[in-house]
Coordinates of C-alpha atoms in Angstrom, one line a residue:
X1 CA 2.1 -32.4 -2.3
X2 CA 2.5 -29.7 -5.0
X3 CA 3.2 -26.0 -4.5
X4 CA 0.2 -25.3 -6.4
X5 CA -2.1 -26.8 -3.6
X6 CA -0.5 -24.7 -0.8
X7 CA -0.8 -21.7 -3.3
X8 CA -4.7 -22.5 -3.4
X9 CA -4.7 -23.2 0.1
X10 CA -3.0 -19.9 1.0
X11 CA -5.1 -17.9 -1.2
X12 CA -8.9 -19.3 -0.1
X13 CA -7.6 -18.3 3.2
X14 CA -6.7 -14.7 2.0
X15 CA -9.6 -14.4 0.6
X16 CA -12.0 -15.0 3.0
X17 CA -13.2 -18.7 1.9
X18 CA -14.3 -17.4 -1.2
X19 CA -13.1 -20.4 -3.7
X20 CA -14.9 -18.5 -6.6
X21 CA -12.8 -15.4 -5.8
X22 CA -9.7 -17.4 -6.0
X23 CA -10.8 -19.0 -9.1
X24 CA -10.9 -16.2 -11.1
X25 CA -7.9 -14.5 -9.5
X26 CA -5.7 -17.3 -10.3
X27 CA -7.2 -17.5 -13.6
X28 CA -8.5 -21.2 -13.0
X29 CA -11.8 -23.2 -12.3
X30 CA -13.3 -23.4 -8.9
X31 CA -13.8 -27.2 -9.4
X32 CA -10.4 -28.1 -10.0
X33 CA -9.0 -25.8 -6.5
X34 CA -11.8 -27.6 -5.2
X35 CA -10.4 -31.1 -6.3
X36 CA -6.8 -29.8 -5.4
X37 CA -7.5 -29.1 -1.8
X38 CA -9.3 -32.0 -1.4
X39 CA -6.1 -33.8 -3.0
X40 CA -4.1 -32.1 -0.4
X41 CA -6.5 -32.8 3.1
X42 CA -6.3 -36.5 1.5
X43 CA -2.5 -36.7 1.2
X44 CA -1.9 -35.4 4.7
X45 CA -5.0 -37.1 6.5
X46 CA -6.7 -34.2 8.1
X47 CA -9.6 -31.6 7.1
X48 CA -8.0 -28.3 6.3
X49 CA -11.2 -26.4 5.7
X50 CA -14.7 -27.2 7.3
X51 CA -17.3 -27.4 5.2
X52 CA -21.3 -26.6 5.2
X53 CA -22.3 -28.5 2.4
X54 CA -19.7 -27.9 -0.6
X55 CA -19.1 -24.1 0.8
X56 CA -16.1 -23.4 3.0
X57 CA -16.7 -21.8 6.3
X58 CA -13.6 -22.2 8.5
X59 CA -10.1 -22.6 8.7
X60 CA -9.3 -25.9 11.1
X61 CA -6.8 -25.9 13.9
X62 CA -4.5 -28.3 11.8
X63 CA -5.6 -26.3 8.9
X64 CA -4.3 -22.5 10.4
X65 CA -0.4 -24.4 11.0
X66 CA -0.6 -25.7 8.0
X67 CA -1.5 -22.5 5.9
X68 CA 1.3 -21.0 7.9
X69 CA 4.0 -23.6 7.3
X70 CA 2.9 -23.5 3.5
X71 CA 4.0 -19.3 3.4
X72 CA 6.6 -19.9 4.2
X73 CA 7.3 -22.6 2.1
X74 CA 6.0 -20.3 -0.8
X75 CA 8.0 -17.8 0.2
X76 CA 11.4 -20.0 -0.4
X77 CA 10.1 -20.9 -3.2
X78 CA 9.8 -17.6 -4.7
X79 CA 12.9 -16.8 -3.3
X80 CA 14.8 -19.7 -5.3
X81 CA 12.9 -18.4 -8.4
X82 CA 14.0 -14.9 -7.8
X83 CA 17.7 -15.4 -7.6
X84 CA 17.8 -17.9 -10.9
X85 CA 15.9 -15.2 -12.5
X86 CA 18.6 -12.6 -11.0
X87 CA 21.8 -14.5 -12.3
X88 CA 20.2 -16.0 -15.7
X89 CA 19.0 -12.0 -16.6
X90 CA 19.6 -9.4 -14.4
X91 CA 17.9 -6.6 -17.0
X92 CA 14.8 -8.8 -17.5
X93 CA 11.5 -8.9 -14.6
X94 CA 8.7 -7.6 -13.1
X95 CA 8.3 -5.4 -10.0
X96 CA 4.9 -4.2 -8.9
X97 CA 4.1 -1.8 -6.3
X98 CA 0.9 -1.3 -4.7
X99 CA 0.7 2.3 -3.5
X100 CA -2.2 4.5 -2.7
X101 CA -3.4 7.0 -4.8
X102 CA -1.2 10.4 -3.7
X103 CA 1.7 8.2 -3.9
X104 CA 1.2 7.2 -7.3
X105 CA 0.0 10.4 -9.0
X106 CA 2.4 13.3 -7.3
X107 CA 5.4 10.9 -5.7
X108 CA 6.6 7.9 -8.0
X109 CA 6.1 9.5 -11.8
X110 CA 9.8 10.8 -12.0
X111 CA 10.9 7.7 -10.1
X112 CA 9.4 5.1 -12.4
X113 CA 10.6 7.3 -15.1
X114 CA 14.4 7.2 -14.0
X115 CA 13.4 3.2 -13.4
X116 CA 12.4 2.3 -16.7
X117 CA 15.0 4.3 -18.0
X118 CA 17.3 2.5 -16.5
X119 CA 15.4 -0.8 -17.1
X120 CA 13.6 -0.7 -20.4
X121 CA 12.7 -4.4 -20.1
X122 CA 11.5 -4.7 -16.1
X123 CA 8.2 -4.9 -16.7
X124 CA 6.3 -2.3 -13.8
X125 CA 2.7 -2.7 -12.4
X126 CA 1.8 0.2 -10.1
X127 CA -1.7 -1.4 -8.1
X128 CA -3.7 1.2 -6.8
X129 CA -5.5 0.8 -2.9
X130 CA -6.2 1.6 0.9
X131 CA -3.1 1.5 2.8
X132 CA -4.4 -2.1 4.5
X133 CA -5.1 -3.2 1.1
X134 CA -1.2 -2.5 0.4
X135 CA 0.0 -4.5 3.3
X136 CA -2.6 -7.5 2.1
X137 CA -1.2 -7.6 -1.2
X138 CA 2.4 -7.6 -0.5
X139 CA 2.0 -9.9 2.1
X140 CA 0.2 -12.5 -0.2
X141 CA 2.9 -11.7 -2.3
X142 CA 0.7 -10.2 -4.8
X143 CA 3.0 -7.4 -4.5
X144 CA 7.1 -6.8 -4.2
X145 CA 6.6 -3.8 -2.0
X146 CA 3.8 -1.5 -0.7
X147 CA 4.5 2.0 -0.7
X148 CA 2.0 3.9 2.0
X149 CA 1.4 6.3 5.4
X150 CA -0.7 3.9 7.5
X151 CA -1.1 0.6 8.4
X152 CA 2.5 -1.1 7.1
X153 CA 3.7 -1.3 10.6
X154 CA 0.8 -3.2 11.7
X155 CA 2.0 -6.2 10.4
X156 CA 4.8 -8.0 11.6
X157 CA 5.6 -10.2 8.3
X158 CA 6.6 -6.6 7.0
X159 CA 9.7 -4.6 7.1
X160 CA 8.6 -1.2 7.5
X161 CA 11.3 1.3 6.0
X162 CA 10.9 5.3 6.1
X163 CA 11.0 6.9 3.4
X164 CA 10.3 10.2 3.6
X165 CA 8.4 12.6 6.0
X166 CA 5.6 15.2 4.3
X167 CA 3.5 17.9 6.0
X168 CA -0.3 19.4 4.6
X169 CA -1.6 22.4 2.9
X170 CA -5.2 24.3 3.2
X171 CA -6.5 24.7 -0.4
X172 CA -9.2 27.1 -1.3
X173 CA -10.9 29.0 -4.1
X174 CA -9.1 32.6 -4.7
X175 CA -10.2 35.2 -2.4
X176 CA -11.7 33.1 0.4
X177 CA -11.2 34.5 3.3
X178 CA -8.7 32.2 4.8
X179 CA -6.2 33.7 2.6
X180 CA -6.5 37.1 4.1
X181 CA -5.6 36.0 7.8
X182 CA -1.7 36.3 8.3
X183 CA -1.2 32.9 10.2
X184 CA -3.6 30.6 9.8
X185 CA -4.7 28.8 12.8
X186 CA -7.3 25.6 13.8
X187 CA -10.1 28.0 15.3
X188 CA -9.8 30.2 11.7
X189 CA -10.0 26.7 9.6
X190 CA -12.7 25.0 12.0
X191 CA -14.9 27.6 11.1
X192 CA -15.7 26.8 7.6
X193 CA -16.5 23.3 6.1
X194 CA -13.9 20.6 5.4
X195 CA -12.9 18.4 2.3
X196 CA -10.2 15.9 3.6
X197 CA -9.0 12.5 2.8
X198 CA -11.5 9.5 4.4
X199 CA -10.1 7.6 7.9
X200 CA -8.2 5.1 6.6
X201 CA -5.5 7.3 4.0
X202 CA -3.2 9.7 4.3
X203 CA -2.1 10.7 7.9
X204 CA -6.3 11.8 8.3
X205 CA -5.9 10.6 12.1
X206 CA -2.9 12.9 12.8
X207 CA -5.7 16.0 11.3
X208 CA -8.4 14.9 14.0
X209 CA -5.9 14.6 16.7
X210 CA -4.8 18.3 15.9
X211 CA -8.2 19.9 16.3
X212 CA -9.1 17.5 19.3
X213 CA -6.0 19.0 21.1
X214 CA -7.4 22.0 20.9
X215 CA -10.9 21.0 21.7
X216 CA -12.0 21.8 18.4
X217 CA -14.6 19.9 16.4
X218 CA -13.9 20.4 12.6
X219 CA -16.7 20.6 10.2
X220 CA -16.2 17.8 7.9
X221 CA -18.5 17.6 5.3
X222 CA -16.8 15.3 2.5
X223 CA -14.2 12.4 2.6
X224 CA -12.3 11.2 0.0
X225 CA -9.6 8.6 -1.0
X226 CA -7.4 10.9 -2.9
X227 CA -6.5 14.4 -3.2
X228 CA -7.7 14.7 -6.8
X229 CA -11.2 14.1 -5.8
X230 CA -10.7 16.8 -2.7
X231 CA -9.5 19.7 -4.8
X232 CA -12.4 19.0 -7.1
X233 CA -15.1 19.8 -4.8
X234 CA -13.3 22.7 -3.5
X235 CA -13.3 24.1 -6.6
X236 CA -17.0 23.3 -6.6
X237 CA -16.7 25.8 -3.7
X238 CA -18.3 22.7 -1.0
X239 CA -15.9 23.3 1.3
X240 CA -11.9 23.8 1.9
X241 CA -9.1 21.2 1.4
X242 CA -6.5 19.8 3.8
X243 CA -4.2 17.5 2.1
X244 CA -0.9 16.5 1.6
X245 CA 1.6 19.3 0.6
X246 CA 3.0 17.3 -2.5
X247 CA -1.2 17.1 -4.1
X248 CA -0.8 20.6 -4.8
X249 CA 0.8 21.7 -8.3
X250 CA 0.4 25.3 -8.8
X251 CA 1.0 25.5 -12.3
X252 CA -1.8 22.7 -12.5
X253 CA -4.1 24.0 -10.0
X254 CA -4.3 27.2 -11.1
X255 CA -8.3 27.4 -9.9
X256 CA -7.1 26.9 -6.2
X257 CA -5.1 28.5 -3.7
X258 CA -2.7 26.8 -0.8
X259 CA -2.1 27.6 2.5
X260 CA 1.1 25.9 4.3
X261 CA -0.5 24.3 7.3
X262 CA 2.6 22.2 8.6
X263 CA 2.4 24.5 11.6
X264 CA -0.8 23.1 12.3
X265 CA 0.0 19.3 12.2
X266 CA 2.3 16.4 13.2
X267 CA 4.3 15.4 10.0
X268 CA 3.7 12.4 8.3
X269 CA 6.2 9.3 7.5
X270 CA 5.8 7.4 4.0
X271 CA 7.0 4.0 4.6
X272 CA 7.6 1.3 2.1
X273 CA 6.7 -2.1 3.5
X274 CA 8.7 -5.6 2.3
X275 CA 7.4 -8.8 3.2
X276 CA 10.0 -9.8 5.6
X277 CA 12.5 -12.9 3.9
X278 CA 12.0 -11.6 0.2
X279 CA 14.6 -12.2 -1.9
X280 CA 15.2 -8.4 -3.4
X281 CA 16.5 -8.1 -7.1
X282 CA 19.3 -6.0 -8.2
X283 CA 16.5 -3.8 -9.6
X284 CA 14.7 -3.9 -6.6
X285 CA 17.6 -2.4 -4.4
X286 CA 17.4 0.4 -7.2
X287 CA 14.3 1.1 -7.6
X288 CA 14.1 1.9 -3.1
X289 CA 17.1 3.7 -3.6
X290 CA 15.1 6.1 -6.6
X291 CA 12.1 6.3 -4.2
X292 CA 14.3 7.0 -0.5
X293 CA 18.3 7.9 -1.1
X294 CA 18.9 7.1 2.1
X295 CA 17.9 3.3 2.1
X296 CA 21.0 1.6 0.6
X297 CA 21.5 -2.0 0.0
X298 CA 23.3 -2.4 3.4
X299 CA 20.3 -0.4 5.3
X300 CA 17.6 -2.8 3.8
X301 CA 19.8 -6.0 4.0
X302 CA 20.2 -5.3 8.2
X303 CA 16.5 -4.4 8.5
X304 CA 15.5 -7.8 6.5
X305 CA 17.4 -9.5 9.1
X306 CA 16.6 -8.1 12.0
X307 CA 19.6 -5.7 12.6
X308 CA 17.8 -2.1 11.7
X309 CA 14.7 -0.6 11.6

């Protein structure tokens, strides 16, 4: 039995059957994962994967415990590689984050700035995606942490940590006539078409609860999965924009105007999810701490192990 196997194995199950997927992920052949997991079902005596022809279909009941005993096998084993990496060279390593797109462009610049500053020879990958596609990543360890609103504390293999709590704006094109009412209210904004972020990003469910409270139906003409994209088209004059309060830059969006809306909507949480039993760098400890003051060492150590949040 070699780690490489259960990586293979772990990964064709993360990615749907799909051998050729895995293939070029892992930057090898399909017929040698092929030949490995064979290997493997042979060595151990039972089928992992059933077959239709030479194409996968489904995971086998001996198959599922064994693709779950072999995480967390590969889990240790990262582990044991993470803390010779952390005692041979603690300035040397890679962290990647996988973040969505508001997180990346208007939250983490200064933060990986400080970071890198700090550690000129981490090497840091930033992986764009939906919030589920975060989780997914971190969870097959593609990822050290995912940094998102929704879906983190879905999973139960993460530790979900708070981070910080954000509210929205209203953006329009000067002199609409939103900007002329003195308090802006649900009824004034259902009126007129909406440009917000799509289902699955960016507290969007807390904005359709809002308006249902008030039996309101908003007129939502355009989705998007980030707010550049949304203050785009409202320049385009499609519509007017609700989204988060930290996608708005006025000396960059100096062809759009913002209303404060947080009276309108339930605040928002950022979490940053860890694949619960990680072994965390030195680095890693810093870089939370750039991104959340208040998550020290100690208040990530008792949540990893069950004592916190």
């Amino acid at each position: 039995m070699k780690l490489l196997q259960l990586r293979y194995i772990c990964a064709i199950a993360d990615h749907g059957l799909n051998v050729s997927d895995v293939a070029e992920r892992m930057h090898a052949t399909q017929p040698g994962i092929s030949t490995h997991v064979r290997q493997l079902e042979e060595e151990l005596g039972v089928k992992i994967f059933e077959r239709s022809g030479k194409r996968l279909v489904a995971v086998t009941e001996p198959g599922r415990r064994i693709i779950d005993m072999a995480r967390r096998i590969l889990r240790e084993a990262d582990n044991i590689q993470a803390v010779g990496a952390e005692f041979a060279d603690e300035q040397h390593g890679t962290l990647t984050i996988s973040t969505t797109h508001t997180q990346a462009r208007y939250m983490l610049p200064r933060q990986v700035q400080a970071f890198l500053q700090k550690y000129p020879h981490v090497r840091l990958n930033i992986h764009q995606g939906s919030p589920a596609e975060c989780a997914r990543q971190v969870l097959a360890g593609e990822a050290d942490f995912a940094i998102a609103t929704e879906a983190l504390h879905e999973h139960a293999d993460l530790v979900v940590l708070p981070c910080y709590r954000w509210n929205r704006v209203v953006v329009t094109p000067p002199g609409h006539p939103l900007l002329s009412i003195p308090t802006l209210t649900l009824e004034a904004l259902a009126q007129y078409p909406i440009i917000t972020y799509d289902y699955a990003f960016t507290g969007r469910a807390l904005i359709n609860k809002a308006f249902a409270e008030h039996g309101l139906e908003p007129n939502i003409v355009l989705t998007a999965m980030d707010s550049d994209v949304i203050k785009t088209y409202v320049e385009l004059g499609l519509g007017v924009g609700v989204l988060a309060k930290m996608a708005y830059d006025p000396e960059r969006d100096t062809r759009l105007c913002a209303i404060d809306a947080a009276h309108l909507f339930e605040y928002s949480t950022t979490n940053i999810g860890i694949r619960r039993g990680k072994y965390l760098r030195g680095y890693m400890y810093d870089f939370i701490a750039l991104f959340a003051q208040g998550l020290t060492p100690g208040v990530i150590d008792n949540a990893m192990h069950g004592h916190g949040t």
